PDB file of C-alpha atoms in Angstrom:
ATOM      1  CA  ARG A 239      19.797   6.399  -1.135  1.00  0.00           C
ATOM      2  CA  SER A 240      19.720   2.984  -2.747  1.00  0.00           C
ATOM      3  CA  ARG A 241      20.412  -0.245  -0.949  1.00  0.00           C
ATOM      4  CA  ALA A 242      21.531  -3.570  -2.326  1.00  0.00           C
ATOM      5  CA  LEU A 243      18.764  -5.813  -3.562  1.00  0.00           C
ATOM      6  CA  THR A 244      19.021  -9.421  -2.443  1.00  0.00           C
ATOM      7  CA  ILE A 245      17.282 -11.541  -5.054  1.00  0.00           C
ATOM      8  CA  ASP A 246      17.677 -15.144  -6.064  1.00  0.00           C
ATOM      9  CA  TRP A 247      16.944 -15.165  -9.803  1.00  0.00           C
ATOM     10  CA  LEU A 248      15.240 -18.366 -10.924  1.00  0.00           C
ATOM     11  CA  ASP A 249      16.205 -20.212 -14.077  1.00  0.00           C
ATOM     12  CA  HIS A 250      12.983 -20.675 -16.036  1.00  0.00           C
ATOM     13  CA  PRO A 251      12.793 -21.941 -19.640  1.00  0.00           C
ATOM     14  CA  ALA A 252      10.086 -19.569 -20.971  1.00  0.00           C
ATOM     15  CA  ASP A 253       9.566 -16.882 -18.350  1.00  0.00           C
ATOM     16  CA  ALA A 254      11.510 -15.142 -15.577  1.00  0.00           C
ATOM     17  CA  GLY A 255      11.322 -15.552 -11.837  1.00  0.00           C
ATOM     18  CA  PHE A 256      12.741 -14.536  -8.515  1.00  0.00           C
ATOM     19  CA  ARG A 257      12.792 -15.488  -4.858  1.00  0.00           C
ATOM     20  CA  VAL A 258      13.030 -12.909  -2.067  1.00  0.00           C
ATOM     21  CA  LYS A 259      13.292 -13.229   1.713  1.00  0.00           C
ATOM     22  CA  HIS A 260      12.530 -10.771   4.478  1.00  0.00           C
ATOM     23  CA  ALA A 261      11.962 -10.835   8.231  1.00  0.00           C
ATOM     24  CA  THR A 262       8.338  -9.667   7.778  1.00  0.00           C
ATOM     25  CA  LEU A 263       5.623 -10.516   5.277  1.00  0.00           C
ATOM     26  CA  ALA A 264       5.183  -6.826   4.460  1.00  0.00           C
ATOM     27  CA  GLY A 265       8.921  -6.514   3.869  1.00  0.00           C
ATOM     28  CA  ALA A 266       8.832  -9.534   1.573  1.00  0.00           C
ATOM     29  CA  PHE A 267       6.009  -7.906  -0.455  1.00  0.00           C
ATOM     30  CA  ALA A 268       8.125  -4.742  -0.731  1.00  0.00           C
ATOM     31  CA  GLU A 269      11.167  -6.762  -1.831  1.00  0.00           C
ATOM     32  CA  ALA A 270       9.038  -8.540  -4.450  1.00  0.00           C
ATOM     33  CA  GLY A 271       8.129  -5.117  -5.847  1.00  0.00           C
ATOM     34  CA  ARG A 272      11.784  -4.158  -5.981  1.00  0.00           C
ATOM     35  CA  ALA A 273      12.680  -7.443  -7.677  1.00  0.00           C
ATOM     36  CA  LEU A 274       9.911  -6.960 -10.257  1.00  0.00           C
ATOM     37  CA  PHE A 275      11.245  -3.544 -11.242  1.00  0.00           C
ATOM     38  CA  ALA A 276      14.860  -4.761 -11.123  1.00  0.00           C
ATOM     39  CA  LEU A 277      13.850  -7.213 -13.878  1.00  0.00           C
ATOM     40  CA  MET A 278      12.524  -4.350 -16.002  1.00  0.00           C
ATOM     41  CA  VAL A 279      14.938  -1.439 -15.461  1.00  0.00           C
ATOM     42  CA  GLU A 280      18.234  -0.451 -13.871  1.00  0.00           C
ATOM     43  CA  LEU A 281      16.728   0.021 -10.396  1.00  0.00           C
ATOM     44  CA  PRO A 282      19.368   2.389  -8.899  1.00  0.00           C
ATOM     45  CA  SER A 283      18.642   4.856 -11.731  1.00  0.00           C
ATOM     46  CA  VAL A 284      15.000   5.314 -10.632  1.00  0.00           C
ATOM     47  CA  GLN A 285      14.491   8.363  -8.414  1.00  0.00           C
ATOM     48  CA  PRO A 286      11.581   8.312  -5.916  1.00  0.00           C
ATOM     49  CA  LEU A 287      10.095  11.621  -7.109  1.00  0.00           C
ATOM     50  CA  LEU A 288       6.399  10.729  -7.371  1.00  0.00           C
ATOM     51  CA  VAL A 289       4.419   8.865  -4.720  1.00  0.00           C
ATOM     52  CA  ARG A 290       1.358   6.706  -5.381  1.00  0.00           C
ATOM     53  CA  ASN A 291      -0.874   4.926  -2.860  1.00  0.00           C
ATOM     54  CA  VAL A 292      -1.972   1.325  -3.224  1.00  0.00           C
ATOM     55  CA  ASP A 293      -4.816  -0.327  -1.297  1.00  0.00           C
ATOM     56  CA  LEU A 294      -5.761  -3.915  -2.167  1.00  0.00           C
ATOM     57  CA  GLN A 295      -7.648  -6.827  -0.645  1.00  0.00           C
ATOM     58  CA  ALA A 296      -7.957 -10.517  -1.472  1.00  0.00           C
ATOM     59  CA  GLN A 297      -9.182 -13.766   0.020  1.00  0.00           C
ATOM     60  CA  THR A 298      -5.736 -15.422   0.102  1.00  0.00           C
ATOM     61  CA  LEU A 299      -2.150 -14.253   0.500  1.00  0.00           C
ATOM     62  CA  GLU A 300      -1.330 -15.703  -2.927  1.00  0.00           C
ATOM     63  CA  GLN A 301      -4.094 -13.641  -4.530  1.00  0.00           C
ATOM     64  CA  LEU A 302      -2.915 -10.566  -2.627  1.00  0.00           C
ATOM     65  CA  LEU A 303       0.673 -10.981  -3.840  1.00  0.00           C
ATOM     66  CA  VAL A 304      -0.463 -11.367  -7.453  1.00  0.00           C
ATOM     67  CA  LEU A 305      -2.760  -8.328  -7.092  1.00  0.00           C
ATOM     68  CA  TRP A 306       0.068  -6.280  -5.537  1.00  0.00           C
ATOM     69  CA  LEU A 307       2.556  -7.046  -8.296  1.00  0.00           C
ATOM     70  CA  SER A 308      -0.102  -6.720 -11.017  1.00  0.00           C
ATOM     71  CA  GLU A 309      -1.049  -3.296  -9.668  1.00  0.00           C
ATOM     72  CA  LEU A 310       2.598  -2.221  -9.845  1.00  0.00           C
ATOM     73  CA  LEU A 311       2.762  -3.418 -13.454  1.00  0.00           C
ATOM     74  CA  ALA A 312      -0.470  -1.591 -14.284  1.00  0.00           C
ATOM     75  CA  ARG A 313       0.873   1.662 -12.815  1.00  0.00           C
ATOM     76  CA  LYS A 314       3.942   1.265 -15.034  1.00  0.00           C
ATOM     77  CA  ASP A 315       1.938   0.546 -18.174  1.00  0.00           C
ATOM     78  CA  ILE A 316      -0.940   2.997 -17.652  1.00  0.00           C
ATOM     79  CA  ASP A 317       0.887   5.887 -15.993  1.00  0.00           C
ATOM     80  CA  GLY A 318       4.293   5.405 -17.639  1.00  0.00           C
ATOM     81  CA  LEU A 319       6.033   5.232 -14.261  1.00  0.00           C
ATOM     82  CA  VAL A 320       8.772   3.045 -12.847  1.00  0.00           C
ATOM     83  CA  PHE A 321       9.233   2.584  -9.113  1.00  0.00           C
ATOM     84  CA  SER A 322      12.172   2.056  -6.785  1.00  0.00           C
ATOM     85  CA  ARG A 323      10.702   2.509  -3.281  1.00  0.00           C
ATOM     86  CA  PHE A 324       8.023   0.291  -1.822  1.00  0.00           C
ATOM     87  CA  HIS A 325       6.493   0.652   1.640  1.00  0.00           C
ATOM     88  CA  VAL A 326       3.654  -1.747   2.351  1.00  0.00           C
ATOM     89  CA  GLY A 327       1.634  -3.149   5.232  1.00  0.00           C
ATOM     90  CA  VAL A 328      -0.002  -6.579   5.010  1.00  0.00           C
ATOM     91  CA  TRP A 329      -2.573  -7.837   7.481  1.00  0.00           C
ATOM     92  CA  THR A 330      -5.573 -10.122   7.875  1.00  0.00           C
ATOM     93  CA  ASN A 331      -8.992  -8.589   7.404  1.00  0.00           C
ATOM     94  CA  SER A 332     -12.128 -10.273   8.720  1.00  0.00           C
ATOM     95  CA  SER A 333     -14.304  -9.093   5.812  1.00  0.00           C
ATOM     96  CA  CYS A 334     -12.063 -10.025   2.890  1.00  0.00           C
ATOM     97  CA  GLY A 335      -9.245 -12.273   4.124  1.00  0.00           C
ATOM     98  CA  PHE A 336      -6.122 -10.167   3.570  1.00  0.00           C
ATOM     99  CA  ARG A 337      -5.337  -6.560   2.800  1.00  0.00           C
ATOM    100  CA  CYS A 338      -2.269  -4.579   1.823  1.00  0.00           C
ATOM    101  CA  ARG A 339      -1.872  -0.845   1.824  1.00  0.00           C
ATOM    102  CA  GLY A 340       1.256   0.854   0.649  1.00  0.00           C
ATOM    103  CA  ARG A 341       3.082   3.758  -0.889  1.00  0.00           C
ATOM    104  CA  ILE A 342       5.260   3.391  -3.947  1.00  0.00           C
ATOM    105  CA  ALA A 343       7.661   6.012  -5.249  1.00  0.00           C
ATOM    106  CA  GLY A 344       9.270   6.461  -8.630  1.00  0.00           C
ATOM    107  CA  GLU A 345       9.338   8.623 -11.721  1.00  0.00           C
ATOM    108  CA  PRO A 346       8.263   8.698 -15.384  1.00  0.00           C
ATOM    109  CA  ILE A 347      10.121   6.080 -17.378  1.00  0.00           C
ATOM    110  CA  ASP A 348      12.943   7.426 -19.527  1.00  0.00           C
ATOM    111  CA  PRO A 349      14.687   4.741 -21.623  1.00  0.00           C
ATOM    112  CA  ALA A 350      17.852   6.853 -21.822  1.00  0.00           C
ATOM    113  CA  VAL A 351      18.100   6.946 -18.016  1.00  0.00           C
ATOM    114  CA  HIS A 352      16.517   3.709 -16.794  1.00  0.00           C
ATOM    115  CA  ALA A 353      18.089   1.217 -19.239  1.00  0.00           C
ATOM    116  CA  PRO A 354      15.024  -0.946 -19.983  1.00  0.00           C
ATOM    117  CA  ARG A 355      15.609  -4.670 -19.617  1.00  0.00           C
ATOM    118  CA  THR A 356      12.945  -7.384 -19.686  1.00  0.00           C
ATOM    119  CA  GLU A 357       9.360  -6.464 -20.560  1.00  0.00           C
ATOM    120  CA  VAL A 358       7.097  -8.147 -17.991  1.00  0.00           C
ATOM    121  CA  LYS A 359       3.581  -8.876 -19.280  1.00  0.00           C
ATOM    122  CA  GLY A 360       2.005 -10.351 -16.160  1.00  0.00           C
ATOM    123  CA  ILE A 361       2.329 -12.252 -12.888  1.00  0.00           C
ATOM    124  CA  SER A 362       1.730 -16.003 -12.910  1.00  0.00           C
ATOM    125  CA  TYR A 363       0.094 -18.150 -10.242  1.00  0.00           C
ATOM    126  CA  LEU A 364       2.167 -21.043 -11.611  1.00  0.00           C
ATOM    127  CA  GLY A 365       5.235 -21.409  -9.398  1.00  0.00           C
ATOM    128  CA  LEU A 366       3.992 -18.806  -6.897  1.00  0.00           C
ATOM    129  CA  GLU A 367       5.048 -19.595  -3.329  1.00  0.00           C
ATOM    130  CA  ILE A 368       4.623 -17.811  -0.002  1.00  0.00           C
ATOM    131  CA  GLU A 369       6.361 -19.650   2.817  1.00  0.00           C
ATOM    132  CA  PRO A 370       7.501 -18.913   6.340  1.00  0.00           C
ATOM    133  CA  CYS A 371      11.272 -19.366   6.674  1.00  0.00           C
ATOM    134  CA  GLU A 372      14.079 -18.367   8.998  1.00  0.00           C
ATOM    135  CA  PRO A 373      14.034 -15.531   9.902  1.00  0.00           C
ATOM    136  CA  GLY A 374      10.666 -14.585   8.332  1.00  0.00           C
ATOM    137  CA  TRP A 375       9.080 -15.058   4.916  1.00  0.00           C
ATOM    138  CA  GLN A 376      10.155 -16.251   1.477  1.00  0.00           C
ATOM    139  CA  LEU A 377       8.248 -15.397  -1.718  1.00  0.00           C
ATOM    140  CA  GLN A 378       8.773 -17.009  -5.101  1.00  0.00           C
ATOM    141  CA  VAL A 379       7.295 -15.384  -8.187  1.00  0.00           C
ATOM    142  CA  ILE A 380       7.264 -16.329 -11.864  1.00  0.00           C
ATOM    143  CA  VAL A 381       6.433 -13.558 -14.321  1.00  0.00           C
ATOM    144  CA  ASP A 382       5.280 -13.761 -17.938  1.00  0.00           C
ATOM    145  CA  VAL A 383       7.747 -12.069 -20.292  1.00  0.00           C
TER     146      VAL A 383
END
């Protein structure tokens, strides 16, 4: 079952970007994953048939967000998968700063089914924002296309 994706698309002269909001930081990370794949394919067409685990750590939340989205891109490029479901936990970790662990679900990419859109090459630190807001967290991401 697919739910509506609430994304503010950012107008950017050379690249693409989005802003997502969620009541929790983990939820905002999940929404950022959904927004990333909504840029690349027709998201409702992606069935959550295959599950992959993700476990990442970084010194800052900004680094963690870039690692998270970069890992999703790598799974697409290396494994030929697109994803539509994102479940993630984000927490502080005394040894490394921050950690996220999650499960992503999707299927092998099929251009006839998934209607490819924008090819995303990478995640940029330029324009990256992680801010508390009402009622939770807002993330802004610029991607290289």
